[in-house]
PDB file of C-alpha atoms in Angstrom:
ATOM      1  CA  MET A  75      95.178 125.724 101.938  1.00 66.00           C
ATOM      2  CA  SER A  76      91.753 126.793 100.609  1.00 81.00           C
ATOM      3  CA  ILE A  77      91.150 130.463  99.774  1.00 96.00           C
ATOM      4  CA  LEU A  78      88.180 132.634 100.763  1.00 97.00           C
ATOM      5  CA  ILE A  79      87.342 136.035  99.320  1.00 98.00           C
ATOM      6  CA  TYR A  80      84.750 138.564 100.402  1.00 97.00           C
ATOM      7  CA  ALA A  81      82.989 139.595  97.178  1.00 96.00           C
ATOM      8  CA  GLU A  82      82.079 143.176  97.960  1.00 94.00           C
ATOM      9  CA  SER A  83      78.769 144.516  96.636  1.00 92.00           C
ATOM     10  CA  ALA A  84      76.477 147.524  96.747  1.00 86.00           C
ATOM     11  CA  GLU A  85      72.726 147.569  96.248  1.00 85.00           C
ATOM     12  CA  GLY A  86      72.751 143.893  95.368  1.00 89.00           C
ATOM     13  CA  LYS A  87      75.402 144.132  92.645  1.00 91.00           C
ATOM     14  CA  PHE A  88      79.082 143.226  92.768  1.00 94.00           C
ATOM     15  CA  LYS A  89      81.661 145.971  92.754  1.00 91.00           C
ATOM     16  CA  LYS A  90      84.497 145.791  90.261  1.00 90.00           C
ATOM     17  CA  VAL A  91      86.925 144.888  93.066  1.00 92.00           C
ATOM     18  CA  ALA A  92      85.049 141.604  93.605  1.00 95.00           C
ATOM     19  CA  TYR A  93      86.158 140.390  90.181  1.00 96.00           C
ATOM     20  CA  GLU A  94      89.740 141.511  90.797  1.00 95.00           C
ATOM     21  CA  LEU A  95      89.813 139.582  94.092  1.00 97.00           C
ATOM     22  CA  ALA A  96      88.412 136.502  92.362  1.00 97.00           C
ATOM     23  CA  SER A  97      91.050 136.711  89.612  1.00 97.00           C
ATOM     24  CA  TYR A  98      93.827 137.159  92.166  1.00 97.00           C
ATOM     25  CA  ALA A  99      92.652 134.350  94.449  1.00 97.00           C
ATOM     26  CA  LYS A 100      92.240 131.959  91.512  1.00 96.00           C
ATOM     27  CA  LYS A 101      95.863 132.430  90.490  1.00 96.00           C
ATOM     28  CA  ILE A 102      97.049 131.676  94.023  1.00 95.00           C
ATOM     29  CA  ALA A 103      94.706 128.687  94.231  1.00 95.00           C
ATOM     30  CA  GLU A 104      96.125 127.242  91.012  1.00 94.00           C
ATOM     31  CA  SER A 105      99.655 127.418  92.393  1.00 91.00           C
ATOM     32  CA  LEU A 106      98.544 125.748  95.628  1.00 91.00           C
ATOM     33  CA  GLY A 107      96.287 123.160  94.015  1.00 92.00           C
ATOM     34  CA  THR A 108      93.190 124.325  95.883  1.00 95.00           C
ATOM     35  CA  SER A 109      89.889 126.114  95.235  1.00 95.00           C
ATOM     36  CA  VAL A 110      88.347 129.554  95.699  1.00 97.00           C
ATOM     37  CA  THR A 111      85.249 130.217  97.784  1.00 97.00           C
ATOM     38  CA  ALA A 112      83.491 133.579  97.912  1.00 97.00           C
ATOM     39  CA  VAL A 113      81.140 134.831 100.596  1.00 97.00           C
ATOM     40  CA  THR A 114      78.477 137.291  99.439  1.00 96.00           C
ATOM     41  CA  ILE A 115      75.969 139.371 101.374  1.00 95.00           C
ATOM     42  CA  ASN A 116      72.510 140.065  99.943  1.00 94.00           C
ATOM     43  CA  VAL A 117      73.383 139.435  96.285  1.00 94.00           C
ATOM     44  CA  ALA A 118      70.705 137.499  94.392  1.00 92.00           C
ATOM     45  CA  ASP A 119      72.644 136.615  91.226  1.00 94.00           C
ATOM     46  CA  VAL A 120      76.200 135.470  91.977  1.00 95.00           C
ATOM     47  CA  SER A 121      76.831 133.598  88.714  1.00 95.00           C
ATOM     48  CA  GLU A 122      79.180 136.296  87.361  1.00 95.00           C
ATOM     49  CA  LEU A 123      81.827 135.249  89.903  1.00 96.00           C
ATOM     50  CA  GLY A 124      82.219 131.954  88.070  1.00 95.00           C
ATOM     51  CA  LYS A 125      83.716 133.800  85.095  1.00 96.00           C
ATOM     52  CA  TYR A 126      86.669 134.876  87.223  1.00 96.00           C
ATOM     53  CA  GLY A 127      87.596 131.627  88.920  1.00 95.00           C
ATOM     54  CA  VAL A 128      85.333 131.289  91.953  1.00 97.00           C
ATOM     55  CA  ASP A 129      84.448 127.631  92.525  1.00 96.00           C
ATOM     56  CA  LYS A 130      81.913 128.027  95.313  1.00 96.00           C
ATOM     57  CA  VAL A 131      79.760 130.826  96.692  1.00 97.00           C
ATOM     58  CA  LEU A 132      78.401 131.034 100.229  1.00 97.00           C
ATOM     59  CA  LYS A 133      75.314 133.229  99.864  1.00 96.00           C
ATOM     60  CA  VAL A 134      74.163 135.177 102.898  1.00 94.00           C
ATOM     61  CA  ASN A 135      70.670 136.585 102.441  1.00 92.00           C
ATOM     62  CA  ASN A 136      69.448 138.306 105.564  1.00 85.00           C
ATOM     63  CA  GLU A 137      66.957 141.182 105.642  1.00 78.00           C
ATOM     64  CA  ALA A 138      68.364 142.272 109.001  1.00 75.00           C
ATOM     65  CA  VAL A 139      71.658 143.179 107.307  1.00 80.00           C
ATOM     66  CA  THR A 140      70.384 146.351 105.648  1.00 75.00           C
ATOM     67  CA  GLY A 141      73.487 148.522 105.739  1.00 79.00           C
ATOM     68  CA  PHE A 142      77.226 148.124 106.120  1.00 85.00           C
ATOM     69  CA  SER A 143      78.309 147.183 109.640  1.00 86.00           C
ATOM     70  CA  ALA A 144      81.952 146.267 110.166  1.00 88.00           C
ATOM     71  CA  LYS A 145      81.080 144.078 113.169  1.00 90.00           C
ATOM     72  CA  VAL A 146      78.321 142.153 111.393  1.00 91.00           C
ATOM     73  CA  TYR A 147      80.195 141.738 108.119  1.00 93.00           C
ATOM     74  CA  SER A 148      83.458 140.692 109.772  1.00 94.00           C
ATOM     75  CA  ASP A 149      81.608 138.066 111.846  1.00 94.00           C
ATOM     76  CA  ILE A 150      80.060 136.675 108.655  1.00 95.00           C
ATOM     77  CA  ILE A 151      83.438 136.485 106.904  1.00 97.00           C
ATOM     78  CA  LYS A 152      85.059 134.891 109.953  1.00 96.00           C
ATOM     79  CA  GLN A 153      82.366 132.214 110.187  1.00 96.00           C
ATOM     80  CA  ALA A 154      82.637 131.523 106.444  1.00 97.00           C
ATOM     81  CA  ALA A 155      86.400 131.096 106.755  1.00 97.00           C
ATOM     82  CA  LEU A 156      86.004 128.675 109.670  1.00 96.00           C
ATOM     83  CA  LYS A 157      83.321 126.706 107.841  1.00 95.00           C
ATOM     84  CA  GLU A 158      85.521 126.288 104.769  1.00 96.00           C
ATOM     85  CA  GLY A 159      88.752 125.796 106.679  1.00 95.00           C
ATOM     86  CA  ALA A 160      90.253 128.645 104.684  1.00 96.00           C
ATOM     87  CA  LYS A 161      93.910 129.340 105.313  1.00 95.00           C
ATOM     88  CA  VAL A 162      94.035 132.460 103.125  1.00 97.00           C
ATOM     89  CA  VAL A 163      91.359 135.173 103.282  1.00 97.00           C
ATOM     90  CA  VAL A 164      91.510 137.923 100.670  1.00 97.00           C
ATOM     91  CA  LEU A 165      89.754 141.276 100.977  1.00 97.00           C
ATOM     92  CA  SER A 166      90.082 144.454  98.957  1.00 93.00           C
ATOM     93  CA  SER A 167      91.475 147.806 100.054  1.00 86.00           C
ATOM     94  CA  THR A 168      88.229 149.738  99.715  1.00 84.00           C
ATOM     95  CA  THR A 169      87.101 151.881 102.639  1.00 80.00           C
ATOM     96  CA  ASP A 170      84.666 149.196 103.824  1.00 86.00           C
ATOM     97  CA  SER A 171      87.140 146.350 103.547  1.00 90.00           C
ATOM     98  CA  MET A 172      89.844 148.286 105.387  1.00 88.00           C
ATOM     99  CA  TYR A 173      87.447 148.447 108.333  1.00 89.00           C
ATOM    100  CA  LEU A 174      86.777 144.734 108.010  1.00 94.00           C
ATOM    101  CA  SER A 175      90.276 143.346 107.558  1.00 94.00           C
ATOM    102  CA  GLY A 176      91.584 143.990 111.052  1.00 94.00           C
ATOM    103  CA  LEU A 177      88.432 142.598 112.676  1.00 95.00           C
ATOM    104  CA  VAL A 178      88.559 139.479 110.492  1.00 97.00           C
ATOM    105  CA  ALA A 179      92.240 138.954 111.324  1.00 97.00           C
ATOM    106  CA  VAL A 180      91.602 139.266 115.060  1.00 96.00           C
ATOM    107  CA  GLY A 181      88.611 136.926 114.850  1.00 96.00           C
ATOM    108  CA  LEU A 182      90.691 134.273 113.065  1.00 97.00           C
ATOM    109  CA  ASN A 183      93.878 134.871 115.091  1.00 97.00           C
ATOM    110  CA  ALA A 184      95.490 135.584 111.735  1.00 97.00           C
ATOM    111  CA  GLY A 185      98.327 137.730 110.480  1.00 97.00           C
ATOM    112  CA  PHE A 186      97.216 140.592 108.224  1.00 97.00           C
ATOM    113  CA  ALA A 187      99.088 142.280 105.369  1.00 96.00           C
ATOM    114  CA  SER A 188      97.509 145.405 103.907  1.00 93.00           C
ATOM    115  CA  ASN A 189      98.170 147.170 100.583  1.00 91.00           C
ATOM    116  CA  VAL A 190      99.399 144.002  98.879  1.00 94.00           C
ATOM    117  CA  VAL A 191     100.337 144.715  95.261  1.00 92.00           C
ATOM    118  CA  GLY A 192     100.985 141.336  93.698  1.00 91.00           C
ATOM    119  CA  LEU A 193     100.886 137.583  93.942  1.00 95.00           C
ATOM    120  CA  PRO A 194     102.793 136.065  96.873  1.00 95.00           C
ATOM    121  CA  GLU A 195     106.546 136.211  96.421  1.00 95.00           C
ATOM    122  CA  SER A 196     106.620 132.820  98.116  1.00 94.00           C
ATOM    123  CA  THR A 197     104.000 130.512  99.639  1.00 91.00           C
ATOM    124  CA  SER A 198     106.445 128.652 101.888  1.00 91.00           C
ATOM    125  CA  PRO A 199     107.249 130.811 103.753  1.00 94.00           C
ATOM    126  CA  PHE A 200     104.228 132.971 102.880  1.00 95.00           C
ATOM    127  CA  GLN A 201     105.567 136.342 101.733  1.00 96.00           C
ATOM    128  CA  VAL A 202     103.784 139.203  99.981  1.00 96.00           C
ATOM    129  CA  LYS A 203     104.871 142.507  98.479  1.00 95.00           C
ATOM    130  CA  ARG A 204     103.275 145.637  99.975  1.00 94.00           C
ATOM    131  CA  THR A 205     103.476 149.376  99.533  1.00 88.00           C
ATOM    132  CA  ALA A 206     104.992 151.366 102.386  1.00 84.00           C
ATOM    133  CA  PHE A 207     105.645 154.977 103.414  1.00 79.00           C
ATOM    134  CA  SER A 208     102.493 156.323 101.705  1.00 71.00           C
ATOM    135  CA  ASN A 209     103.224 154.373  98.513  1.00 73.00           C
ATOM    136  CA  LYS A 210     106.781 155.683  98.219  1.00 76.00           C
ATOM    137  CA  ALA A 211     108.407 152.264  98.703  1.00 86.00           C
ATOM    138  CA  PHE A 212     107.744 148.539  98.856  1.00 91.00           C
ATOM    139  CA  ASN A 213     108.477 145.896 101.447  1.00 94.00           C
ATOM    140  CA  ILE A 214     108.247 142.121 101.612  1.00 96.00           C
ATOM    141  CA  THR A 215     106.114 140.935 104.527  1.00 96.00           C
ATOM    142  CA  GLU A 216     106.142 137.367 105.830  1.00 96.00           C
ATOM    143  CA  ILE A 217     102.951 136.072 107.451  1.00 97.00           C
ATOM    144  CA  THR A 218     103.740 133.242 109.847  1.00 97.00           C
ATOM    145  CA  THR A 219     100.282 132.521 111.293  1.00 97.00           C
ATOM    146  CA  ASP A 220      98.266 129.469 110.269  1.00 96.00           C
ATOM    147  CA  VAL A 221      95.560 131.667 108.710  1.00 96.00           C
ATOM    148  CA  LYS A 222      96.589 134.627 106.588  1.00 97.00           C
ATOM    149  CA  VAL A 223      94.512 137.720 105.745  1.00 97.00           C
ATOM    150  CA  ILE A 224      95.469 139.774 102.683  1.00 96.00           C
ATOM    151  CA  GLY A 225      94.246 143.240 101.755  1.00 95.00           C
ATOM    152  CA  LEU A 226      94.756 143.572  97.992  1.00 95.00           C
ATOM    153  CA  ALA A 227      95.446 147.092  96.739  1.00 90.00           C
ATOM    154  CA  LYS A 228      92.967 148.254  94.112  1.00 85.00           C
ATOM    155  CA  ASN A 229      94.017 147.878  90.457  1.00 85.00           C
ATOM    156  CA  SER A 230      97.209 146.121  91.494  1.00 89.00           C
ATOM    157  CA  TYR A 231      96.372 142.786  89.846  1.00 92.00           C
ATOM    158  CA  GLY A 232      93.601 143.393  87.344  1.00 89.00           C
ATOM    159  CA  ILE A 233      90.610 141.364  86.202  1.00 93.00           C
ATOM    160  CA  VAL A 234      91.285 138.074  84.405  1.00 93.00           C
ATOM    161  CA  GLU A 235      88.579 135.756  83.100  1.00 93.00           C
ATOM    162  CA  ASN A 236      89.073 132.140  84.136  1.00 93.00           C
ATOM    163  CA  THR A 237      85.764 130.303  84.012  1.00 91.00           C
ATOM    164  CA  SER A 238      85.052 127.668  86.638  1.00 91.00           C
ATOM    165  CA  SER A 239      82.115 125.395  87.495  1.00 92.00           C
ATOM    166  CA  LEU A 240      80.394 127.473  90.133  1.00 95.00           C
ATOM    167  CA  THR A 241      78.381 125.915  92.930  1.00 96.00           C
ATOM    168  CA  GLN A 242      76.153 127.912  95.276  1.00 96.00           C
ATOM    169  CA  GLU A 243      75.203 127.322  98.882  1.00 95.00           C
ATOM    170  CA  ASP A 244      72.933 129.283 101.189  1.00 95.00           C
ATOM    171  CA  PHE A 245      74.923 130.218 104.277  1.00 94.00           C
ATOM    172  CA  ILE A 246      73.211 131.184 107.525  1.00 89.00           C
ATOM    173  CA  PRO A 247      75.780 132.492 110.013  1.00 89.00           C
ATOM    174  CA  SER A 248      74.934 132.902 113.673  1.00 88.00           C
ATOM    175  CA  MET A 249      74.333 136.502 114.683  1.00 81.00           C
ATOM    176  CA  ASP A 250      74.181 138.168 118.068  1.00 76.00           C
ATOM    177  CA  ALA A 251      71.660 140.956 118.627  1.00 68.00           C
ATOM    178  CA  ALA A 252      74.519 143.010 120.080  1.00 68.00           C
ATOM    179  CA  ASP A 253      76.157 142.971 116.632  1.00 69.00           C
ATOM    180  CA  PHE A 254      73.422 145.311 115.442  1.00 68.00           C
ATOM    181  CA  ASN A 255      73.938 147.965 118.129  1.00 71.00           C
ATOM    182  CA  VAL A 256      75.745 150.134 115.593  1.00 71.00           C
ATOM    183  CA  LYS A 257      73.431 151.053 112.739  1.00 69.00           C
ATOM    184  CA  VAL A 258      73.767 153.050 109.542  1.00 68.00           C
ATOM    185  CA  THR A 259      71.247 155.891 109.722  1.00 70.00           C
ATOM    186  CA  ALA A 260      72.145 157.643 106.477  1.00 67.00           C
ATOM    187  CA  THR A 261      74.446 157.222 103.493  1.00 65.00           C
ATOM    188  CA  GLU A 262      75.713 160.186 101.515  1.00 61.00           C
ATOM    189  CA  LYS A 263      76.442 159.323  97.917  1.00 60.00           C
ATOM    190  CA  SER A 264      78.455 161.279  95.394  1.00 52.00           C
ATOM    191  CA  SER A 265      76.448 162.773  92.571  1.00 53.00           C
ATOM    192  CA  GLY A 266      78.627 161.414  89.753  1.00 51.00           C
ATOM    193  CA  LYS A 267      77.422 158.656  87.455  1.00 67.00           C
ATOM    194  CA  VAL A 268      80.531 156.556  88.152  1.00 76.00           C
ATOM    195  CA  SER A 269      81.472 155.712  91.734  1.00 79.00           C
ATOM    196  CA  ILE A 270      84.986 156.506  92.939  1.00 84.00           C
ATOM    197  CA  ALA A 271      85.377 152.926  94.160  1.00 74.00           C
ATOM    198  CA  ASP A 272      84.796 151.439  90.702  1.00 75.00           C
ATOM    199  CA  ALA A 273      86.324 154.168  88.531  1.00 85.00           C
ATOM    200  CA  ASP A 274      89.352 153.642  86.303  1.00 88.00           C
ATOM    201  CA  VAL A 275      89.556 157.415  85.820  1.00 94.00           C
ATOM    202  CA  VAL A 276      88.912 160.125  88.423  1.00 95.00           C
ATOM    203  CA  VAL A 277      88.609 163.851  87.739  1.00 96.00           C
ATOM    204  CA  SER A 278      89.161 165.858  90.908  1.00 96.00           C
ATOM    205  CA  GLY A 279      88.731 169.548  91.664  1.00 96.00           C
ATOM    206  CA  GLY A 280      90.129 171.816  94.349  1.00 95.00           C
ATOM    207  CA  ARG A 281      89.702 175.344  95.669  1.00 94.00           C
ATOM    208  CA  GLY A 282      91.188 176.651  92.439  1.00 94.00           C
ATOM    209  CA  LEU A 283      87.711 176.253  90.938  1.00 94.00           C
ATOM    210  CA  LYS A 284      86.641 179.175  93.167  1.00 93.00           C
ATOM    211  CA  GLY A 285      83.146 177.899  93.907  1.00 93.00           C
ATOM    212  CA  PRO A 286      80.586 175.078  93.499  1.00 93.00           C
ATOM    213  CA  GLU A 287      78.956 176.933  90.608  1.00 94.00           C
ATOM    214  CA  ASN A 288      82.014 176.110  88.465  1.00 94.00           C
ATOM    215  CA  TRP A 289      81.808 172.361  88.948  1.00 94.00           C
ATOM    216  CA  GLY A 290      79.995 171.888  85.657  1.00 93.00           C
ATOM    217  CA  MET A 291      83.233 171.617  83.701  1.00 94.00           C
ATOM    218  CA  ILE A 292      84.559 168.967  86.103  1.00 95.00           C
ATOM    219  CA  GLU A 293      81.398 166.938  85.565  1.00 94.00           C
ATOM    220  CA  GLU A 294      81.517 167.459  81.808  1.00 95.00           C
ATOM    221  CA  LEU A 295      85.141 166.323  81.576  1.00 95.00           C
ATOM    222  CA  ALA A 296      84.306 163.302  83.738  1.00 94.00           C
ATOM    223  CA  SER A 297      81.362 162.480  81.490  1.00 93.00           C
ATOM    224  CA  VAL A 298      83.524 162.588  78.361  1.00 94.00           C
ATOM    225  CA  LEU A 299      86.097 160.291  79.991  1.00 94.00           C
ATOM    226  CA  GLY A 300      83.587 157.985  81.674  1.00 91.00           C
ATOM    227  CA  ALA A 301      85.179 159.038  84.954  1.00 93.00           C
ATOM    228  CA  ALA A 302      84.133 159.625  88.542  1.00 92.00           C
ATOM    229  CA  THR A 303      84.228 163.103  90.057  1.00 94.00           C
ATOM    230  CA  ALA A 304      86.114 163.840  93.251  1.00 94.00           C
ATOM    231  CA  CYS A 305      87.410 166.746  95.298  1.00 95.00           C
ATOM    232  CA  SER A 306      90.016 167.801  97.830  1.00 94.00           C
ATOM    233  CA  LYS A 307      89.311 168.044 101.564  1.00 93.00           C
ATOM    234  CA  PRO A 308      88.931 171.855 101.678  1.00 93.00           C
ATOM    235  CA  VAL A 309      86.276 171.650  98.969  1.00 94.00           C
ATOM    236  CA  SER A 310      84.169 169.135 100.913  1.00 93.00           C
ATOM    237  CA  ASP A 311      84.761 171.049 104.171  1.00 92.00           C
ATOM    238  CA  LEU A 312      83.417 174.203 102.501  1.00 93.00           C
ATOM    239  CA  GLY A 313      80.318 172.305 101.441  1.00 92.00           C
ATOM    240  CA  TRP A 314      80.962 172.754  97.721  1.00 94.00           C
ATOM    241  CA  ARG A 315      80.846 168.998  97.188  1.00 93.00           C
ATOM    242  CA  PRO A 316      79.595 166.053  99.287  1.00 90.00           C
ATOM    243  CA  HIS A 317      82.067 164.435 101.672  1.00 88.00           C
ATOM    244  CA  GLY A 318      81.617 161.203  99.724  1.00 85.00           C
ATOM    245  CA  GLU A 319      83.708 162.761  96.939  1.00 91.00           C
ATOM    246  CA  HIS A 320      86.623 163.722  99.194  1.00 92.00           C
ATOM    247  CA  VAL A 321      89.685 161.725  98.148  1.00 92.00           C
ATOM    248  CA  GLY A 322      93.094 161.536  99.805  1.00 89.00           C
ATOM    249  CA  GLN A 323      94.668 160.041 102.881  1.00 84.00           C
ATOM    250  CA  THR A 324      91.954 161.535 105.111  1.00 83.00           C
ATOM    251  CA  GLY A 325      89.186 160.687 102.619  1.00 86.00           C
ATOM    252  CA  LYS A 326      88.825 157.883 100.101  1.00 85.00           C
ATOM    253  CA  PRO A 327      92.112 156.436  98.826  1.00 84.00           C
ATOM    254  CA  VAL A 328      92.387 156.392  95.043  1.00 87.00           C
ATOM    255  CA  ALA A 329      94.330 153.885  92.947  1.00 86.00           C
ATOM    256  CA  THR A 330      92.973 154.536  89.471  1.00 89.00           C
ATOM    257  CA  ASN A 331      94.583 154.177  86.069  1.00 91.00           C
ATOM    258  CA  LEU A 332      94.281 157.955  85.548  1.00 95.00           C
ATOM    259  CA  TYR A 333      93.850 160.704  88.133  1.00 96.00           C
ATOM    260  CA  ILE A 334      93.339 164.295  86.953  1.00 97.00           C
ATOM    261  CA  ALA A 335      93.680 167.029  89.570  1.00 96.00           C
ATOM    262  CA  ILE A 336      92.310 170.434  88.568  1.00 97.00           C
ATOM    263  CA  GLY A 337      92.945 173.404  90.812  1.00 96.00           C
ATOM    264  CA  VAL A 338      94.291 171.107  93.533  1.00 95.00           C
ATOM    265  CA  SER A 339      97.510 172.424  95.079  1.00 93.00           C
ATOM    266  CA  GLY A 340      98.474 169.038  96.500  1.00 92.00           C
ATOM    267  CA  ALA A 341      98.567 168.896 100.289  1.00 90.00           C
ATOM    268  CA  ILE A 342     100.672 166.001 101.546  1.00 89.00           C
ATOM    269  CA  GLN A 343      97.593 164.106 102.777  1.00 89.00           C
ATOM    270  CA  HIS A 344      95.918 164.432  99.393  1.00 92.00           C
ATOM    271  CA  ILE A 345      98.982 163.281  97.474  1.00 91.00           C
ATOM    272  CA  ALA A 346      99.520 160.331  99.827  1.00 88.00           C
ATOM    273  CA  GLY A 347      95.956 159.173  99.265  1.00 87.00           C
ATOM    274  CA  VAL A 348      96.099 159.253  95.452  1.00 90.00           C
ATOM    275  CA  ASN A 349      99.738 158.320  94.895  1.00 87.00           C
ATOM    276  CA  SER A 350      98.864 154.725  93.932  1.00 85.00           C
ATOM    277  CA  SER A 351      97.199 155.970  90.756  1.00 90.00           C
ATOM    278  CA  LYS A 352      99.178 154.848  87.719  1.00 89.00           C
ATOM    279  CA  VAL A 353      99.101 158.169  85.847  1.00 94.00           C
ATOM    280  CA  LYS A 354      98.607 161.515  87.585  1.00 95.00           C
ATOM    281  CA  VAL A 355      97.841 164.721  85.676  1.00 96.00           C
ATOM    282  CA  VAL A 356      97.664 168.165  87.286  1.00 96.00           C
ATOM    283  CA  ILE A 357      96.231 171.402  85.878  1.00 97.00           C
ATOM    284  CA  ASN A 358      97.085 174.427  88.007  1.00 96.00           C
ATOM    285  CA  SER A 359      97.920 178.076  87.457  1.00 95.00           C
ATOM    286  CA  ASP A 360     100.577 177.990  90.199  1.00 94.00           C
ATOM    287  CA  PRO A 361     103.815 176.453  88.839  1.00 94.00           C
ATOM    288  CA  GLU A 362     105.000 175.959  92.434  1.00 94.00           C
ATOM    289  CA  ALA A 363     102.007 173.816  93.432  1.00 94.00           C
ATOM    290  CA  PRO A 364     103.325 170.703  95.265  1.00 94.00           C
ATOM    291  CA  PHE A 365     101.296 168.403  93.021  1.00 95.00           C
ATOM    292  CA  PHE A 366     103.612 169.139  90.079  1.00 95.00           C
ATOM    293  CA  LYS A 367     106.455 167.361  91.919  1.00 93.00           C
ATOM    294  CA  VAL A 368     104.637 164.003  91.876  1.00 92.00           C
ATOM    295  CA  ALA A 369     102.584 164.323  88.681  1.00 94.00           C
ATOM    296  CA  ASP A 370     103.403 162.384  85.530  1.00 95.00           C
ATOM    297  CA  TYR A 371     102.058 165.224  83.397  1.00 96.00           C
ATOM    298  CA  GLY A 372     101.360 168.836  84.276  1.00 95.00           C
ATOM    299  CA  VAL A 373      99.764 171.862  82.668  1.00 96.00           C
ATOM    300  CA  VAL A 374     100.538 175.296  84.086  1.00 96.00           C
ATOM    301  CA  GLY A 375      97.546 177.382  83.171  1.00 95.00           C
ATOM    302  CA  ASP A 376      94.125 178.731  84.105  1.00 95.00           C
ATOM    303  CA  ALA A 377      91.750 175.784  84.538  1.00 95.00           C
ATOM    304  CA  PHE A 378      88.886 177.890  83.142  1.00 95.00           C
ATOM    305  CA  GLU A 379      90.804 178.152  79.872  1.00 95.00           C
ATOM    306  CA  VAL A 380      92.541 174.769  79.773  1.00 96.00           C
ATOM    307  CA  VAL A 381      89.708 172.428  80.753  1.00 96.00           C
ATOM    308  CA  PRO A 382      87.125 173.624  78.163  1.00 95.00           C
ATOM    309  CA  GLN A 383      89.753 173.209  75.438  1.00 95.00           C
ATOM    310  CA  LEU A 384      90.615 169.742  76.746  1.00 95.00           C
ATOM    311  CA  ILE A 385      86.932 168.772  76.680  1.00 95.00           C
ATOM    312  CA  GLU A 386      86.533 169.919  73.094  1.00 94.00           C
ATOM    313  CA  LYS A 387      89.692 168.075  71.977  1.00 93.00           C
ATOM    314  CA  LEU A 388      88.513 164.883  73.666  1.00 94.00           C
ATOM    315  CA  LYS A 389      85.072 165.132  72.102  1.00 93.00           C
ATOM    316  CA  ALA A 390      86.626 165.632  68.672  1.00 91.00           C
ATOM    317  CA  PHE A 391      88.955 162.670  69.214  1.00 90.00           C
ATOM    318  CA  LYS A 392      86.096 160.401  70.321  1.00 87.00           C
ATOM    319  CA  ALA A 393      84.002 161.485  67.331  1.00 87.00           C
ATOM    320  CA  GLN A 394      86.724 160.102  65.033  1.00 85.00           C
ATOM    321  CA  GLN A 395      86.691 156.666  66.661  1.00 75.00           C
TER     322      GLN A 395
END
């Protein structure tokens, strides 16, 4: 039962989730007595994967694949799985991979379990633990198909070094011209230095900030914490921040170690999309804001008074380190 992962990348470099998938797959492979193969797309240097347990890399280098296309990428992953005879295919739960997972499962006639939060509870039968009801509960799902596709929830396993002897192989999948009918014409990127997808900490702002001119303190707090910046849906709809920073159930899901919501009241869709974060902190002047009901820590106060003080305290603390 060999294992295949899709090592997600951007601009020729692996995303953090690629190393988490490798760590996760290696642990399963050890229990099954098998190996881990990764398929990569337009990544020149893949050697880093060997530090996290990947035994073999199928390298796809194709100038025609210039932007993300769910159809093209899923076909590549499917062909890699068939080539390797993989019985378990592991993808992440990023926005891109959530598009891919269903297509890969259909292409392989495989069962698919999304939002998986740990190693299999059992491999015979094959059972995994998943979040359910917008992360309010867990369930155990049994996959009975010959090939199994797993969508691993972000930050649910972690990154574990486990060096292996990595081999590399150029992989040239067959591609149909029709696969390229859907093209990416533009990509809107968030302005923060740290991407939301790779961030361990996210600082998010809502309409309580009153306008885009006040976003400087969000960016300053994020800079001090080495965090990504984000926003609620109304903020992106108003054009205060790019849509790429919109987090929540209707935007980008967030499963960080720390999520700080400033001036965000906490609509149900927003809370559902960030509820997988391990620690949630809210700063809001309204003590009845829904976010306080799900937060681990809360500060009732004016963000324009609280946040500058928080920044100064953090700077002073870091200066002592």
